[in-house]
Short mmCIF file of C-alpha atoms in Angstrom, two decimals:
data_model
loop_
_atom_site.label_atom_id
_atom_site.label_comp_id
_atom_site.label_asym_id
_atom_site.label_seq_id
_atom_site.Cartn_x
_atom_site.Cartn_y
_atom_site.Cartn_z
CA MET A 30 -27.06 -0.61 -1.93
CA MET A 31 -27.65 3.45 -2.12
CA ASN A 32 -30.70 4.87 -3.43
CA LYS A 33 -30.36 6.98 -6.66
CA LEU A 34 -31.34 10.56 -4.27
CA ALA A 35 -28.24 9.37 -2.44
CA GLU A 36 -26.33 8.57 -5.84
CA TYR A 37 -26.62 11.85 -7.24
CA GLU A 38 -26.45 14.16 -3.96
CA LEU A 39 -23.26 11.99 -3.13
CA ILE A 40 -22.15 12.70 -7.49
CA LEU A 41 -23.31 16.11 -6.41
CA LYS A 42 -20.11 16.63 -3.50
CA GLN A 43 -18.08 15.02 -5.79
CA VAL A 44 -18.82 17.74 -8.40
CA GLU A 45 -18.58 20.26 -6.48
CA ALA A 46 -14.93 19.18 -4.88
CA ILE A 47 -13.86 18.89 -8.48
CA ALA A 48 -14.94 22.56 -9.91
CA SER A 49 -16.39 24.67 -7.31
CA ASP A 50 -12.31 26.39 -7.66
CA GLU A 51 -12.03 25.41 -11.58
CA SER A 52 -12.75 28.51 -13.55
CA ASP A 53 -12.49 26.63 -16.75
CA ILE A 54 -15.56 25.99 -17.95
CA ILE A 55 -14.19 23.13 -20.66
CA ALA A 56 -12.17 21.19 -18.33
CA ASN A 57 -15.23 21.34 -15.83
CA MET A 58 -17.34 19.86 -18.32
CA ALA A 59 -14.80 16.99 -18.76
CA ASN A 60 -14.56 15.84 -15.99
CA ILE A 61 -18.86 16.43 -15.18
CA SER A 62 -18.96 13.60 -18.39
CA ALA A 63 -15.89 12.35 -17.22
CA LEU A 64 -17.53 11.34 -13.69
CA LEU A 65 -21.23 11.03 -14.57
CA PHE A 66 -20.31 8.50 -17.24
CA GLU A 67 -18.31 6.82 -14.63
CA SER A 68 -20.49 7.09 -11.59
CA LEU A 69 -24.22 5.93 -13.52
CA SER A 70 -25.22 2.49 -14.40
CA ASP A 71 -26.91 1.66 -17.50
CA VAL A 72 -25.33 4.81 -19.71
CA ASN A 73 -23.76 4.54 -23.06
CA TRP A 74 -23.00 8.62 -23.70
CA VAL A 75 -22.83 11.74 -21.65
CA GLY A 76 -21.49 15.02 -22.71
CA PHE A 77 -22.12 18.80 -23.77
CA TYR A 78 -22.84 20.50 -26.53
CA ARG A 79 -22.19 23.88 -26.57
CA VAL A 80 -24.54 26.88 -27.89
CA LEU A 81 -22.09 28.72 -30.11
CA SER A 82 -24.01 31.60 -32.81
CA ASP A 83 -27.26 29.05 -33.48
CA GLU A 84 -26.55 26.26 -33.20
CA LEU A 85 -25.07 22.91 -30.61
CA VAL A 86 -21.69 22.62 -30.63
CA LEU A 87 -20.32 19.38 -29.59
CA GLY A 88 -18.09 19.47 -25.77
CA PRO A 89 -16.18 17.04 -23.59
CA PHE A 90 -18.68 13.98 -23.08
CA GLN A 91 -17.44 10.66 -22.68
CA GLY A 92 -19.11 7.76 -25.31
CA LYS A 93 -18.98 7.44 -28.81
CA VAL A 94 -17.74 9.76 -31.62
CA ALA A 95 -20.80 11.92 -31.74
CA CYS A 96 -22.63 14.37 -33.91
CA ILE A 97 -20.34 17.63 -33.43
CA ARG A 98 -23.05 20.39 -34.42
CA ILE A 99 -26.72 19.97 -34.14
CA PRO A 100 -28.95 22.92 -35.13
CA LEU A 101 -31.42 24.65 -32.67
CA ASN A 102 -34.51 23.22 -32.44
CA LYS A 103 -33.60 19.75 -33.36
CA GLY A 104 -33.67 16.06 -31.23
CA VAL A 105 -33.46 16.71 -27.98
CA CYS A 106 -30.97 18.01 -27.55
CA GLY A 107 -31.93 21.45 -29.70
CA SER A 108 -35.45 20.93 -28.19
CA ALA A 109 -34.49 21.22 -24.42
CA ALA A 110 -31.23 24.30 -25.81
CA VAL A 111 -34.69 25.99 -27.62
CA LYS A 112 -37.20 25.54 -24.75
CA ALA A 113 -35.15 26.04 -21.98
CA LYS A 114 -35.93 23.23 -20.04
CA THR A 115 -34.67 19.55 -19.09
CA ILE A 116 -36.52 16.59 -22.47
CA ARG A 117 -36.37 13.43 -20.12
CA VAL A 118 -36.94 10.93 -23.87
CA ALA A 119 -38.24 7.41 -22.23
CA ASN A 120 -37.93 5.47 -26.23
CA VAL A 121 -35.77 8.10 -28.80
CA HIS A 122 -37.30 6.17 -31.14
CA ASP A 123 -40.64 7.96 -30.90
CA PHE A 124 -38.77 11.60 -30.80
CA SER A 125 -39.57 13.72 -33.50
CA GLY A 126 -36.69 14.37 -35.49
CA HIS A 127 -34.46 12.51 -32.71
CA ILE A 128 -30.71 12.88 -34.22
CA ALA A 129 -29.67 9.40 -33.80
CA CYS A 130 -25.66 9.00 -33.12
CA ASP A 131 -25.13 6.32 -31.05
CA ALA A 132 -27.04 3.39 -32.85
CA ASN A 133 -27.88 1.86 -29.41
CA SER A 134 -28.98 5.04 -27.74
CA ASN A 135 -33.02 3.81 -26.64
CA SER A 136 -33.72 6.67 -23.99
CA GLU A 137 -32.38 10.20 -23.24
CA ILE A 138 -32.58 12.71 -20.95
CA VAL A 139 -30.81 16.65 -22.19
CA VAL A 140 -30.05 19.02 -19.43
CA PRO A 141 -29.78 22.94 -20.12
CA LEU A 142 -27.19 24.51 -18.51
CA ILE A 143 -28.12 28.77 -18.41
CA ILE A 144 -26.43 31.81 -17.47
CA ASN A 145 -28.15 35.10 -17.03
CA ASP A 146 -30.78 33.55 -18.44
CA LYS A 147 -29.38 32.67 -21.19
CA VAL A 148 -28.98 28.24 -22.57
CA VAL A 149 -25.17 28.26 -22.54
CA ALA A 150 -24.98 24.63 -23.21
CA VAL A 151 -26.34 20.68 -23.04
CA LEU A 152 -26.41 18.11 -21.18
CA ASP A 153 -27.09 15.21 -22.43
CA ILE A 154 -27.27 11.58 -21.44
CA ASP A 155 -28.34 8.66 -23.82
CA SER A 156 -29.02 4.85 -22.03
CA PRO A 157 -29.58 1.55 -24.62
CA ILE A 158 -32.50 0.95 -22.20
CA TYR A 159 -35.47 2.00 -23.09
CA GLU A 160 -37.27 4.46 -19.88
CA ARG A 161 -33.77 4.28 -18.38
CA PHE A 162 -34.55 7.98 -16.67
CA ASP A 163 -36.53 8.85 -14.58
CA GLU A 164 -37.54 11.95 -11.71
CA ASP A 165 -35.55 11.28 -9.84
CA ASP A 166 -32.55 11.21 -11.98
CA GLN A 167 -33.72 14.21 -13.41
CA THR A 168 -33.56 16.06 -9.61
CA GLY A 169 -30.42 14.90 -9.01
CA LEU A 170 -29.17 16.31 -12.69
CA GLU A 171 -31.14 19.40 -12.61
CA ASN A 172 -29.32 20.34 -9.32
CA ILE A 173 -26.07 18.72 -10.16
CA ILE A 174 -26.09 21.72 -13.45
CA ASN A 175 -27.50 23.82 -10.73
CA LEU A 176 -24.49 23.84 -9.00
CA PHE A 177 -22.23 24.57 -11.69
CA GLU A 178 -24.46 27.36 -12.85
CA ASN A 179 -23.58 28.75 -9.48
CA ILE A 180 -19.97 27.41 -10.37
CA ILE A 181 -19.76 29.15 -13.29
CA ILE A 182 -21.20 32.84 -12.11
CA LYS A 183 -19.02 32.56 -9.27
CA HIS A 184 -15.89 32.72 -11.55
CA GLY A 185 -17.53 35.30 -13.51
CA VAL A 186 -16.16 33.70 -16.94
CA ILE A 187 -18.35 32.38 -20.29
CA ASN A 188 -16.05 30.84 -22.75
#
């Protein structure tokens, strides 16, 4: 069995293969969400929220029906967007202001997508397992998002 960092390296290569020649951000978000949902164990929701005006708006995702709009600085997603940094939550029930879209979610990680020093979206991943996400997950997911940021910059398209 592969260790977690090796699994993320494989996912990173797959993201590069499916996204590097595609300039449409939404299409890439859809494929990245699907790939992560299929590849990661013990997750029940994977997707993107896009920053539009002063709120987060649901983007491509895999999982149950989700909240469509999240005010900035509300919940884990809004907090990660405002702080422009990854937030890992071992127990979402202990996170002040957590927005429960799926009652089965118990832990969460949110990684901001930053272009030209501006958060344009966040990657949100939920798990029914408490303490599901550790430093290896954070490193692996941040590497994937960094690659995605570079692909977006290479294509010069932000939509």
